[in-house]
């Protein structure tokens, strides 16, 4: 526990609003990020439960606690969901968020997932196909675009192929945010960069990639994560999808180390592509 506290400290989130023209990003853990810019707040793949599993007693368990509870979250305008896997879509968290925010919170989800959300009581949910666009209610100048990745999506044994997976682009009047979700490396990111880049901020996965013979097609490693950063023309990127659940065989600190090594090789700064402590907030002007 002492080693984890030293290597992966958990801090209390700072919900101070960013400057009017700035961006704030908070890493809640794994693929859960709160991005705040242009007067809106967007939460990605929220998972606050102790396990990412259909069972409360089995499955991957957190080795780093969530830095806050759902009740401690600030105002949120929208949630984006990348796909249906349990480490990205958690029923208990969805129910808790819906109980707190209700119809004041818009959910953007992949095509095929709307019925699942309605079944747990969520009513303000929009499902999109790849390259579809939708504006945020009461914010006509804020646009959400669902974009492709290389992955897959299911909740059980019999729903494979029933819903999509992907990434999200969010555009405010002044700032833009890209959430890569969960993905192997593919040419789609070059197309996203051509159509929508550059992005002021991105959240790109860097962990859960070994062994490569099995994980390579579905999870990028740090080297490929840097390629995505470059493909989508991201100005600043936070590394996600690491340091929270044991899902694969690499050492829990290897994604951070490998990322730093790759940044040196590519002549990039750790200010360009960084990692955060659980609960840490970084501000950009």
PDB file of C-alpha atoms in Angstrom:
ATOM      1  CA  UNK A   1       0.000   0.000   0.000  1.00  0.00           C
ATOM      2  CA  UNK A   2       2.828   2.424   0.784  1.00  0.00           C
ATOM      3  CA  UNK A   3       4.358   1.768  -2.641  1.00  0.00           C
ATOM      4  CA  UNK A   4       1.034   2.491  -4.330  1.00  0.00           C
ATOM      5  CA  UNK A   5       0.547   5.655  -2.281  1.00  0.00           C
ATOM      6  CA  UNK A   6       3.971   6.876  -3.403  1.00  0.00           C
ATOM      7  CA  UNK A   7       3.695   5.851  -7.075  1.00  0.00           C
ATOM      8  CA  UNK A   8      -0.006   6.491  -7.636  1.00  0.00           C
ATOM      9  CA  UNK A   9      -1.187   9.034  -5.063  1.00  0.00           C
ATOM     10  CA  UNK A  10      -4.857   9.934  -4.839  1.00  0.00           C
ATOM     11  CA  UNK A  11      -5.668  13.599  -4.261  1.00  0.00           C
ATOM     12  CA  UNK A  12      -8.886  15.470  -3.613  1.00  0.00           C
ATOM     13  CA  UNK A  13     -10.144  17.017  -6.871  1.00  0.00           C
ATOM     14  CA  UNK A  14     -10.047  20.780  -7.327  1.00  0.00           C
ATOM     15  CA  UNK A  15     -13.302  21.892  -8.919  1.00  0.00           C
ATOM     16  CA  UNK A  16     -12.274  25.533  -9.304  1.00  0.00           C
ATOM     17  CA  UNK A  17     -13.612  26.722 -12.641  1.00  0.00           C
ATOM     18  CA  UNK A  18     -11.057  27.371 -15.383  1.00  0.00           C
ATOM     19  CA  UNK A  19     -10.605  30.876 -16.776  1.00  0.00           C
ATOM     20  CA  UNK A  20     -13.231  31.923 -19.317  1.00  0.00           C
ATOM     21  CA  UNK A  21     -10.881  31.080 -22.172  1.00  0.00           C
ATOM     22  CA  UNK A  22      -9.164  28.144 -20.452  1.00  0.00           C
ATOM     23  CA  UNK A  23      -9.501  24.395 -19.984  1.00  0.00           C
ATOM     24  CA  UNK A  24      -9.479  22.217 -16.868  1.00  0.00           C
ATOM     25  CA  UNK A  25      -9.035  18.450 -16.964  1.00  0.00           C
ATOM     26  CA  UNK A  26      -9.368  16.124 -13.963  1.00  0.00           C
ATOM     27  CA  UNK A  27      -8.397  12.449 -14.038  1.00  0.00           C
ATOM     28  CA  UNK A  28     -10.848  10.464 -11.928  1.00  0.00           C
ATOM     29  CA  UNK A  29      -9.200   7.147 -12.818  1.00  0.00           C
ATOM     30  CA  UNK A  30      -8.988   4.666 -15.710  1.00  0.00           C
ATOM     31  CA  UNK A  31     -10.930   6.244 -18.627  1.00  0.00           C
ATOM     32  CA  UNK A  32     -12.941   8.641 -16.455  1.00  0.00           C
ATOM     33  CA  UNK A  33     -12.022  12.281 -17.087  1.00  0.00           C
ATOM     34  CA  UNK A  34     -13.867  15.512 -16.403  1.00  0.00           C
ATOM     35  CA  UNK A  35     -13.075  18.154 -19.041  1.00  0.00           C
ATOM     36  CA  UNK A  36     -14.308  21.723 -18.448  1.00  0.00           C
ATOM     37  CA  UNK A  37     -14.104  24.460 -21.076  1.00  0.00           C
ATOM     38  CA  UNK A  38     -16.256  27.124 -22.746  1.00  0.00           C
ATOM     39  CA  UNK A  39     -18.659  27.041 -19.809  1.00  0.00           C
ATOM     40  CA  UNK A  40     -19.479  23.323 -20.108  1.00  0.00           C
ATOM     41  CA  UNK A  41     -18.377  20.165 -18.270  1.00  0.00           C
ATOM     42  CA  UNK A  42     -18.025  16.789 -20.010  1.00  0.00           C
ATOM     43  CA  UNK A  43     -17.511  13.496 -18.168  1.00  0.00           C
ATOM     44  CA  UNK A  44     -16.064  10.479 -20.003  1.00  0.00           C
ATOM     45  CA  UNK A  45     -16.781   6.775 -19.353  1.00  0.00           C
ATOM     46  CA  UNK A  46     -17.566   7.260 -15.644  1.00  0.00           C
ATOM     47  CA  UNK A  47     -16.765   4.303 -13.366  1.00  0.00           C
ATOM     48  CA  UNK A  48     -16.869   4.906  -9.605  1.00  0.00           C
ATOM     49  CA  UNK A  49     -17.475   1.308  -8.481  1.00  0.00           C
ATOM     50  CA  UNK A  50     -14.828  -0.833  -6.784  1.00  0.00           C
ATOM     51  CA  UNK A  51     -15.039  -3.472  -9.506  1.00  0.00           C
ATOM     52  CA  UNK A  52     -15.499  -3.263 -13.282  1.00  0.00           C
ATOM     53  CA  UNK A  53     -17.582  -6.391 -13.550  1.00  0.00           C
ATOM     54  CA  UNK A  54     -21.192  -7.612 -13.761  1.00  0.00           C
ATOM     55  CA  UNK A  55     -20.636  -9.010 -10.254  1.00  0.00           C
ATOM     56  CA  UNK A  56     -19.995  -7.124  -7.011  1.00  0.00           C
ATOM     57  CA  UNK A  57     -17.922 -10.006  -5.610  1.00  0.00           C
ATOM     58  CA  UNK A  58     -15.683 -10.892  -8.573  1.00  0.00           C
ATOM     59  CA  UNK A  59     -13.879  -9.314 -11.489  1.00  0.00           C
ATOM     60  CA  UNK A  60     -11.150  -6.647 -11.764  1.00  0.00           C
ATOM     61  CA  UNK A  61     -10.975  -4.613  -8.559  1.00  0.00           C
ATOM     62  CA  UNK A  62      -9.620  -1.109  -8.083  1.00  0.00           C
ATOM     63  CA  UNK A  63      -6.164  -0.894  -6.554  1.00  0.00           C
ATOM     64  CA  UNK A  64      -6.554   2.892  -6.406  1.00  0.00           C
ATOM     65  CA  UNK A  65      -9.803   4.302  -5.005  1.00  0.00           C
ATOM     66  CA  UNK A  66     -11.885   6.862  -6.812  1.00  0.00           C
ATOM     67  CA  UNK A  67     -10.778  10.336  -5.651  1.00  0.00           C
ATOM     68  CA  UNK A  68     -14.365  11.449  -5.070  1.00  0.00           C
ATOM     69  CA  UNK A  69     -17.912  10.160  -5.050  1.00  0.00           C
ATOM     70  CA  UNK A  70     -20.617  10.905  -7.585  1.00  0.00           C
ATOM     71  CA  UNK A  71     -22.261  13.147  -4.992  1.00  0.00           C
ATOM     72  CA  UNK A  72     -19.078  15.231  -4.754  1.00  0.00           C
ATOM     73  CA  UNK A  73     -18.922  15.966  -8.480  1.00  0.00           C
ATOM     74  CA  UNK A  74     -19.570  19.527  -9.656  1.00  0.00           C
ATOM     75  CA  UNK A  75     -22.124  20.532 -12.277  1.00  0.00           C
ATOM     76  CA  UNK A  76     -21.914  18.320 -15.382  1.00  0.00           C
ATOM     77  CA  UNK A  77     -23.569  19.041 -18.731  1.00  0.00           C
ATOM     78  CA  UNK A  78     -22.867  15.841 -20.627  1.00  0.00           C
ATOM     79  CA  UNK A  79     -21.487  12.321 -20.359  1.00  0.00           C
ATOM     80  CA  UNK A  80     -19.906  10.533 -23.314  1.00  0.00           C
ATOM     81  CA  UNK A  81     -19.691   6.728 -23.422  1.00  0.00           C
ATOM     82  CA  UNK A  82     -17.184   5.024 -25.726  1.00  0.00           C
ATOM     83  CA  UNK A  83     -18.549   1.465 -25.554  1.00  0.00           C
ATOM     84  CA  UNK A  84     -20.273  -1.093 -23.339  1.00  0.00           C
ATOM     85  CA  UNK A  85     -17.396  -2.944 -21.647  1.00  0.00           C
ATOM     86  CA  UNK A  86     -17.663  -2.959 -17.857  1.00  0.00           C
ATOM     87  CA  UNK A  87     -14.533  -0.882 -17.254  1.00  0.00           C
ATOM     88  CA  UNK A  88     -16.137   1.903 -19.318  1.00  0.00           C
ATOM     89  CA  UNK A  89     -19.857   1.520 -18.658  1.00  0.00           C
ATOM     90  CA  UNK A  90     -20.800   0.864 -15.032  1.00  0.00           C
ATOM     91  CA  UNK A  91     -24.469   0.417 -14.159  1.00  0.00           C
ATOM     92  CA  UNK A  92     -24.150   1.581 -10.541  1.00  0.00           C
ATOM     93  CA  UNK A  93     -22.379   4.761 -11.587  1.00  0.00           C
ATOM     94  CA  UNK A  94     -24.953   5.481 -14.306  1.00  0.00           C
ATOM     95  CA  UNK A  95     -27.787   5.063 -11.803  1.00  0.00           C
ATOM     96  CA  UNK A  96     -26.035   7.310  -9.267  1.00  0.00           C
ATOM     97  CA  UNK A  97     -25.371  10.031 -11.845  1.00  0.00           C
ATOM     98  CA  UNK A  98     -28.952   9.856 -13.071  1.00  0.00           C
ATOM     99  CA  UNK A  99     -30.223  10.111  -9.499  1.00  0.00           C
ATOM    100  CA  UNK A 100     -28.123  13.244  -8.915  1.00  0.00           C
ATOM    101  CA  UNK A 101     -28.541  15.104 -12.205  1.00  0.00           C
ATOM    102  CA  UNK A 102     -31.655  13.593 -13.808  1.00  0.00           C
ATOM    103  CA  UNK A 103     -32.804  15.298 -17.003  1.00  0.00           C
ATOM    104  CA  UNK A 104     -30.249  18.080 -16.530  1.00  0.00           C
ATOM    105  CA  UNK A 105     -27.590  15.690 -17.793  1.00  0.00           C
ATOM    106  CA  UNK A 106     -27.349  14.696 -21.474  1.00  0.00           C
ATOM    107  CA  UNK A 107     -25.865  11.259 -22.263  1.00  0.00           C
ATOM    108  CA  UNK A 108     -24.153  10.726 -25.628  1.00  0.00           C
ATOM    109  CA  UNK A 109     -23.791   7.021 -26.398  1.00  0.00           C
ATOM    110  CA  UNK A 110     -22.892   4.734 -29.330  1.00  0.00           C
ATOM    111  CA  UNK A 111     -25.619   3.447 -31.627  1.00  0.00           C
ATOM    112  CA  UNK A 112     -27.453   0.512 -30.056  1.00  0.00           C
ATOM    113  CA  UNK A 113     -27.002   1.507 -26.386  1.00  0.00           C
ATOM    114  CA  UNK A 114     -29.983   3.805 -25.927  1.00  0.00           C
ATOM    115  CA  UNK A 115     -32.318   0.986 -24.848  1.00  0.00           C
ATOM    116  CA  UNK A 116     -29.844  -0.131 -22.162  1.00  0.00           C
ATOM    117  CA  UNK A 117     -29.754   3.383 -20.701  1.00  0.00           C
ATOM    118  CA  UNK A 118     -33.531   3.686 -20.795  1.00  0.00           C
ATOM    119  CA  UNK A 119     -33.783   0.338 -18.990  1.00  0.00           C
ATOM    120  CA  UNK A 120     -31.897   1.778 -15.997  1.00  0.00           C
ATOM    121  CA  UNK A 121     -33.953   4.965 -15.893  1.00  0.00           C
ATOM    122  CA  UNK A 122     -31.975   7.414 -18.037  1.00  0.00           C
ATOM    123  CA  UNK A 123     -34.241   9.457 -20.299  1.00  0.00           C
ATOM    124  CA  UNK A 124     -32.040  12.193 -21.799  1.00  0.00           C
ATOM    125  CA  UNK A 125     -29.885   9.957 -23.983  1.00  0.00           C
ATOM    126  CA  UNK A 126     -28.841  10.335 -27.617  1.00  0.00           C
ATOM    127  CA  UNK A 127     -27.204   7.519 -29.578  1.00  0.00           C
ATOM    128  CA  UNK A 128     -25.025   8.276 -32.579  1.00  0.00           C
ATOM    129  CA  UNK A 129     -23.457   6.390 -35.463  1.00  0.00           C
ATOM    130  CA  UNK A 130     -19.876   7.065 -36.569  1.00  0.00           C
ATOM    131  CA  UNK A 131     -19.489  10.605 -37.926  1.00  0.00           C
ATOM    132  CA  UNK A 132     -22.912  11.664 -36.626  1.00  0.00           C
ATOM    133  CA  UNK A 133     -23.130  15.087 -34.960  1.00  0.00           C
ATOM    134  CA  UNK A 134     -25.430  16.472 -32.270  1.00  0.00           C
ATOM    135  CA  UNK A 135     -25.583  19.749 -30.340  1.00  0.00           C
ATOM    136  CA  UNK A 136     -25.873  20.040 -26.570  1.00  0.00           C
ATOM    137  CA  UNK A 137     -29.298  21.190 -25.319  1.00  0.00           C
ATOM    138  CA  UNK A 138     -29.340  24.906 -24.497  1.00  0.00           C
ATOM    139  CA  UNK A 139     -25.865  25.197 -26.034  1.00  0.00           C
ATOM    140  CA  UNK A 140     -26.339  25.468 -29.798  1.00  0.00           C
ATOM    141  CA  UNK A 141     -22.671  26.381 -30.190  1.00  0.00           C
ATOM    142  CA  UNK A 142     -21.470  23.118 -28.570  1.00  0.00           C
ATOM    143  CA  UNK A 143     -21.239  20.104 -30.888  1.00  0.00           C
ATOM    144  CA  UNK A 144     -20.573  16.411 -30.166  1.00  0.00           C
ATOM    145  CA  UNK A 145     -19.301  14.087 -32.909  1.00  0.00           C
ATOM    146  CA  UNK A 146     -19.032  10.295 -32.579  1.00  0.00           C
ATOM    147  CA  UNK A 147     -15.962   8.998 -34.406  1.00  0.00           C
ATOM    148  CA  UNK A 148     -14.494   5.543 -35.200  1.00  0.00           C
ATOM    149  CA  UNK A 149     -11.949   3.499 -33.271  1.00  0.00           C
ATOM    150  CA  UNK A 150     -10.683  -0.068 -33.538  1.00  0.00           C
ATOM    151  CA  UNK A 151     -12.332  -2.043 -30.755  1.00  0.00           C
ATOM    152  CA  UNK A 152     -15.500  -4.061 -29.980  1.00  0.00           C
ATOM    153  CA  UNK A 153     -18.431  -3.848 -27.574  1.00  0.00           C
ATOM    154  CA  UNK A 154     -20.653  -6.191 -25.607  1.00  0.00           C
ATOM    155  CA  UNK A 155     -22.136  -6.618 -22.120  1.00  0.00           C
ATOM    156  CA  UNK A 156     -22.892 -10.331 -22.151  1.00  0.00           C
ATOM    157  CA  UNK A 157     -22.662 -13.543 -24.134  1.00  0.00           C
ATOM    158  CA  UNK A 158     -25.453 -12.775 -26.585  1.00  0.00           C
ATOM    159  CA  UNK A 159     -25.206  -9.079 -27.457  1.00  0.00           C
ATOM    160  CA  UNK A 160     -22.013  -9.027 -29.521  1.00  0.00           C
ATOM    161  CA  UNK A 161     -22.456  -6.745 -32.525  1.00  0.00           C
ATOM    162  CA  UNK A 162     -25.608  -5.107 -31.149  1.00  0.00           C
ATOM    163  CA  UNK A 163     -23.991  -1.771 -30.352  1.00  0.00           C
ATOM    164  CA  UNK A 164     -21.131   0.363 -31.622  1.00  0.00           C
ATOM    165  CA  UNK A 165     -17.913   1.613 -30.033  1.00  0.00           C
ATOM    166  CA  UNK A 166     -15.911   4.715 -30.753  1.00  0.00           C
ATOM    167  CA  UNK A 167     -14.372   8.031 -29.722  1.00  0.00           C
ATOM    168  CA  UNK A 168     -15.823  11.494 -29.188  1.00  0.00           C
ATOM    169  CA  UNK A 169     -15.010  14.970 -30.442  1.00  0.00           C
ATOM    170  CA  UNK A 170     -16.490  17.897 -28.516  1.00  0.00           C
ATOM    171  CA  UNK A 171     -16.413  21.414 -29.923  1.00  0.00           C
ATOM    172  CA  UNK A 172     -17.248  24.558 -28.007  1.00  0.00           C
ATOM    173  CA  UNK A 173     -17.190  28.055 -29.492  1.00  0.00           C
ATOM    174  CA  UNK A 174     -13.503  28.441 -28.611  1.00  0.00           C
ATOM    175  CA  UNK A 175     -12.081  25.101 -27.467  1.00  0.00           C
ATOM    176  CA  UNK A 176     -12.127  21.456 -28.565  1.00  0.00           C
ATOM    177  CA  UNK A 177     -11.727  18.105 -26.790  1.00  0.00           C
ATOM    178  CA  UNK A 178     -11.059  14.603 -28.131  1.00  0.00           C
ATOM    179  CA  UNK A 179     -11.763  11.453 -26.109  1.00  0.00           C
ATOM    180  CA  UNK A 180     -10.227   8.379 -27.736  1.00  0.00           C
ATOM    181  CA  UNK A 181     -12.124   5.856 -25.615  1.00  0.00           C
ATOM    182  CA  UNK A 182     -10.658   2.349 -25.860  1.00  0.00           C
ATOM    183  CA  UNK A 183      -8.890   1.332 -29.040  1.00  0.00           C
ATOM    184  CA  UNK A 184      -6.188  -0.365 -31.008  1.00  0.00           C
ATOM    185  CA  UNK A 185      -4.229   1.802 -33.414  1.00  0.00           C
ATOM    186  CA  UNK A 186      -5.903   2.403 -36.784  1.00  0.00           C
ATOM    187  CA  UNK A 187      -5.991   4.874 -39.670  1.00  0.00           C
ATOM    188  CA  UNK A 188      -9.252   6.387 -38.403  1.00  0.00           C
ATOM    189  CA  UNK A 189      -7.263   8.747 -36.199  1.00  0.00           C
ATOM    190  CA  UNK A 190      -5.576  10.314 -39.203  1.00  0.00           C
ATOM    191  CA  UNK A 191      -9.011  10.906 -40.718  1.00  0.00           C
ATOM    192  CA  UNK A 192     -10.277  12.407 -37.446  1.00  0.00           C
ATOM    193  CA  UNK A 193      -7.291  14.742 -37.442  1.00  0.00           C
ATOM    194  CA  UNK A 194      -7.935  15.782 -41.043  1.00  0.00           C
ATOM    195  CA  UNK A 195     -11.625  16.443 -40.471  1.00  0.00           C
ATOM    196  CA  UNK A 196     -11.608  17.960 -37.001  1.00  0.00           C
ATOM    197  CA  UNK A 197      -8.094  18.674 -35.761  1.00  0.00           C
ATOM    198  CA  UNK A 198      -6.299  20.309 -34.155  1.00  0.00           C
ATOM    199  CA  UNK A 199      -7.703  19.641 -30.664  1.00  0.00           C
ATOM    200  CA  UNK A 200      -6.894  21.777 -27.652  1.00  0.00           C
ATOM    201  CA  UNK A 201      -7.088  18.753 -25.334  1.00  0.00           C
ATOM    202  CA  UNK A 202      -7.255  14.988 -25.794  1.00  0.00           C
ATOM    203  CA  UNK A 203      -7.629  11.996 -23.487  1.00  0.00           C
ATOM    204  CA  UNK A 204      -5.853   8.976 -24.989  1.00  0.00           C
ATOM    205  CA  UNK A 205      -5.353   5.480 -23.484  1.00  0.00           C
ATOM    206  CA  UNK A 206      -1.807   4.393 -22.642  1.00  0.00           C
ATOM    207  CA  UNK A 207      -2.289   1.180 -20.616  1.00  0.00           C
ATOM    208  CA  UNK A 208      -3.697  -2.388 -20.614  1.00  0.00           C
ATOM    209  CA  UNK A 209      -1.709  -3.478 -23.677  1.00  0.00           C
ATOM    210  CA  UNK A 210       0.195  -6.691 -22.830  1.00  0.00           C
ATOM    211  CA  UNK A 211       0.564  -9.312 -24.194  1.00  0.00           C
ATOM    212  CA  UNK A 212       0.696  -7.629 -27.592  1.00  0.00           C
ATOM    213  CA  UNK A 213      -0.244 -10.759 -29.580  1.00  0.00           C
ATOM    214  CA  UNK A 214      -3.649 -10.621 -27.887  1.00  0.00           C
ATOM    215  CA  UNK A 215      -4.159  -6.994 -26.840  1.00  0.00           C
ATOM    216  CA  UNK A 216      -2.552  -5.294 -29.847  1.00  0.00           C
ATOM    217  CA  UNK A 217      -5.680  -5.123 -32.048  1.00  0.00           C
ATOM    218  CA  UNK A 218      -7.838  -3.664 -29.253  1.00  0.00           C
ATOM    219  CA  UNK A 219      -5.562  -1.635 -26.923  1.00  0.00           C
ATOM    220  CA  UNK A 220      -2.807   0.782 -27.954  1.00  0.00           C
ATOM    221  CA  UNK A 221       0.525   0.823 -26.157  1.00  0.00           C
ATOM    222  CA  UNK A 222       2.241   4.118 -25.209  1.00  0.00           C
ATOM    223  CA  UNK A 223       4.087   4.323 -28.530  1.00  0.00           C
ATOM    224  CA  UNK A 224       0.829   4.030 -30.462  1.00  0.00           C
ATOM    225  CA  UNK A 225      -0.852   6.462 -28.084  1.00  0.00           C
ATOM    226  CA  UNK A 226       1.711   9.081 -29.100  1.00  0.00           C
ATOM    227  CA  UNK A 227       0.879   8.349 -32.756  1.00  0.00           C
ATOM    228  CA  UNK A 228      -2.782   9.076 -32.027  1.00  0.00           C
ATOM    229  CA  UNK A 229      -1.769  12.312 -30.297  1.00  0.00           C
ATOM    230  CA  UNK A 230       0.061  13.286 -33.468  1.00  0.00           C
ATOM    231  CA  UNK A 231      -2.629  11.997 -35.866  1.00  0.00           C
ATOM    232  CA  UNK A 232      -5.443  14.026 -34.317  1.00  0.00           C
ATOM    233  CA  UNK A 233      -3.147  17.056 -33.958  1.00  0.00           C
ATOM    234  CA  UNK A 234      -3.635  17.340 -30.214  1.00  0.00           C
ATOM    235  CA  UNK A 235      -2.059  20.332 -28.515  1.00  0.00           C
ATOM    236  CA  UNK A 236      -2.278  18.782 -25.024  1.00  0.00           C
ATOM    237  CA  UNK A 237      -3.042  15.164 -24.120  1.00  0.00           C
ATOM    238  CA  UNK A 238      -3.698  13.376 -20.848  1.00  0.00           C
ATOM    239  CA  UNK A 239      -2.870   9.664 -20.669  1.00  0.00           C
ATOM    240  CA  UNK A 240      -5.744   7.504 -19.429  1.00  0.00           C
ATOM    241  CA  UNK A 241      -6.727   3.819 -19.124  1.00  0.00           C
ATOM    242  CA  UNK A 242      -3.965   2.869 -16.704  1.00  0.00           C
ATOM    243  CA  UNK A 243      -3.127   2.785 -12.992  1.00  0.00           C
ATOM    244  CA  UNK A 244      -6.602   1.830 -11.732  1.00  0.00           C
ATOM    245  CA  UNK A 245      -7.630  -1.763 -12.541  1.00  0.00           C
ATOM    246  CA  UNK A 246      -5.452  -4.820 -13.226  1.00  0.00           C
ATOM    247  CA  UNK A 247      -6.609  -5.835 -16.692  1.00  0.00           C
ATOM    248  CA  UNK A 248      -3.407  -7.038 -18.381  1.00  0.00           C
ATOM    249  CA  UNK A 249       0.120  -8.231 -17.623  1.00  0.00           C
ATOM    250  CA  UNK A 250       2.368  -5.141 -17.811  1.00  0.00           C
ATOM    251  CA  UNK A 251       3.632  -3.601 -14.547  1.00  0.00           C
ATOM    252  CA  UNK A 252       1.232  -0.928 -13.339  1.00  0.00           C
ATOM    253  CA  UNK A 253       3.817   1.856 -13.750  1.00  0.00           C
ATOM    254  CA  UNK A 254       5.106   0.731 -17.154  1.00  0.00           C
ATOM    255  CA  UNK A 255       2.604   2.794 -19.222  1.00  0.00           C
ATOM    256  CA  UNK A 256       3.853   6.024 -17.644  1.00  0.00           C
ATOM    257  CA  UNK A 257       7.516   5.046 -18.066  1.00  0.00           C
ATOM    258  CA  UNK A 258       7.076   3.922 -21.674  1.00  0.00           C
ATOM    259  CA  UNK A 259       5.154   7.084 -22.492  1.00  0.00           C
ATOM    260  CA  UNK A 260       7.956   9.271 -21.162  1.00  0.00           C
ATOM    261  CA  UNK A 261      10.510   7.277 -23.215  1.00  0.00           C
ATOM    262  CA  UNK A 262       8.454   7.640 -26.397  1.00  0.00           C
ATOM    263  CA  UNK A 263       8.028  11.370 -25.911  1.00  0.00           C
ATOM    264  CA  UNK A 264      11.814  11.733 -25.817  1.00  0.00           C
ATOM    265  CA  UNK A 265      12.138   9.691 -29.029  1.00  0.00           C
ATOM    266  CA  UNK A 266       9.531  11.872 -30.768  1.00  0.00           C
ATOM    267  CA  UNK A 267      10.990  15.141 -29.515  1.00  0.00           C
ATOM    268  CA  UNK A 268       7.866  15.953 -27.528  1.00  0.00           C
ATOM    269  CA  UNK A 269       7.565  17.460 -24.064  1.00  0.00           C
ATOM    270  CA  UNK A 270       5.852  15.901 -21.046  1.00  0.00           C
ATOM    271  CA  UNK A 271       3.786  19.078 -21.066  1.00  0.00           C
ATOM    272  CA  UNK A 272       2.447  18.000 -24.465  1.00  0.00           C
ATOM    273  CA  UNK A 273       1.400  14.493 -23.365  1.00  0.00           C
ATOM    274  CA  UNK A 274       1.185  14.104 -19.606  1.00  0.00           C
ATOM    275  CA  UNK A 275      -0.204  11.880 -16.869  1.00  0.00           C
ATOM    276  CA  UNK A 276      -2.027  12.995 -13.730  1.00  0.00           C
ATOM    277  CA  UNK A 277      -2.472  11.735 -10.196  1.00  0.00           C
ATOM    278  CA  UNK A 278      -5.881  10.270  -9.426  1.00  0.00           C
ATOM    279  CA  UNK A 279      -8.049  13.296  -8.710  1.00  0.00           C
ATOM    280  CA  UNK A 280      -5.501  15.810  -9.998  1.00  0.00           C
ATOM    281  CA  UNK A 281      -6.665  18.765 -12.069  1.00  0.00           C
ATOM    282  CA  UNK A 282      -4.557  20.522 -14.693  1.00  0.00           C
ATOM    283  CA  UNK A 283      -5.428  23.960 -16.034  1.00  0.00           C
ATOM    284  CA  UNK A 284      -4.546  25.480 -19.407  1.00  0.00           C
ATOM    285  CA  UNK A 285      -5.030  29.046 -20.511  1.00  0.00           C
TER     286      UNK A 285
END
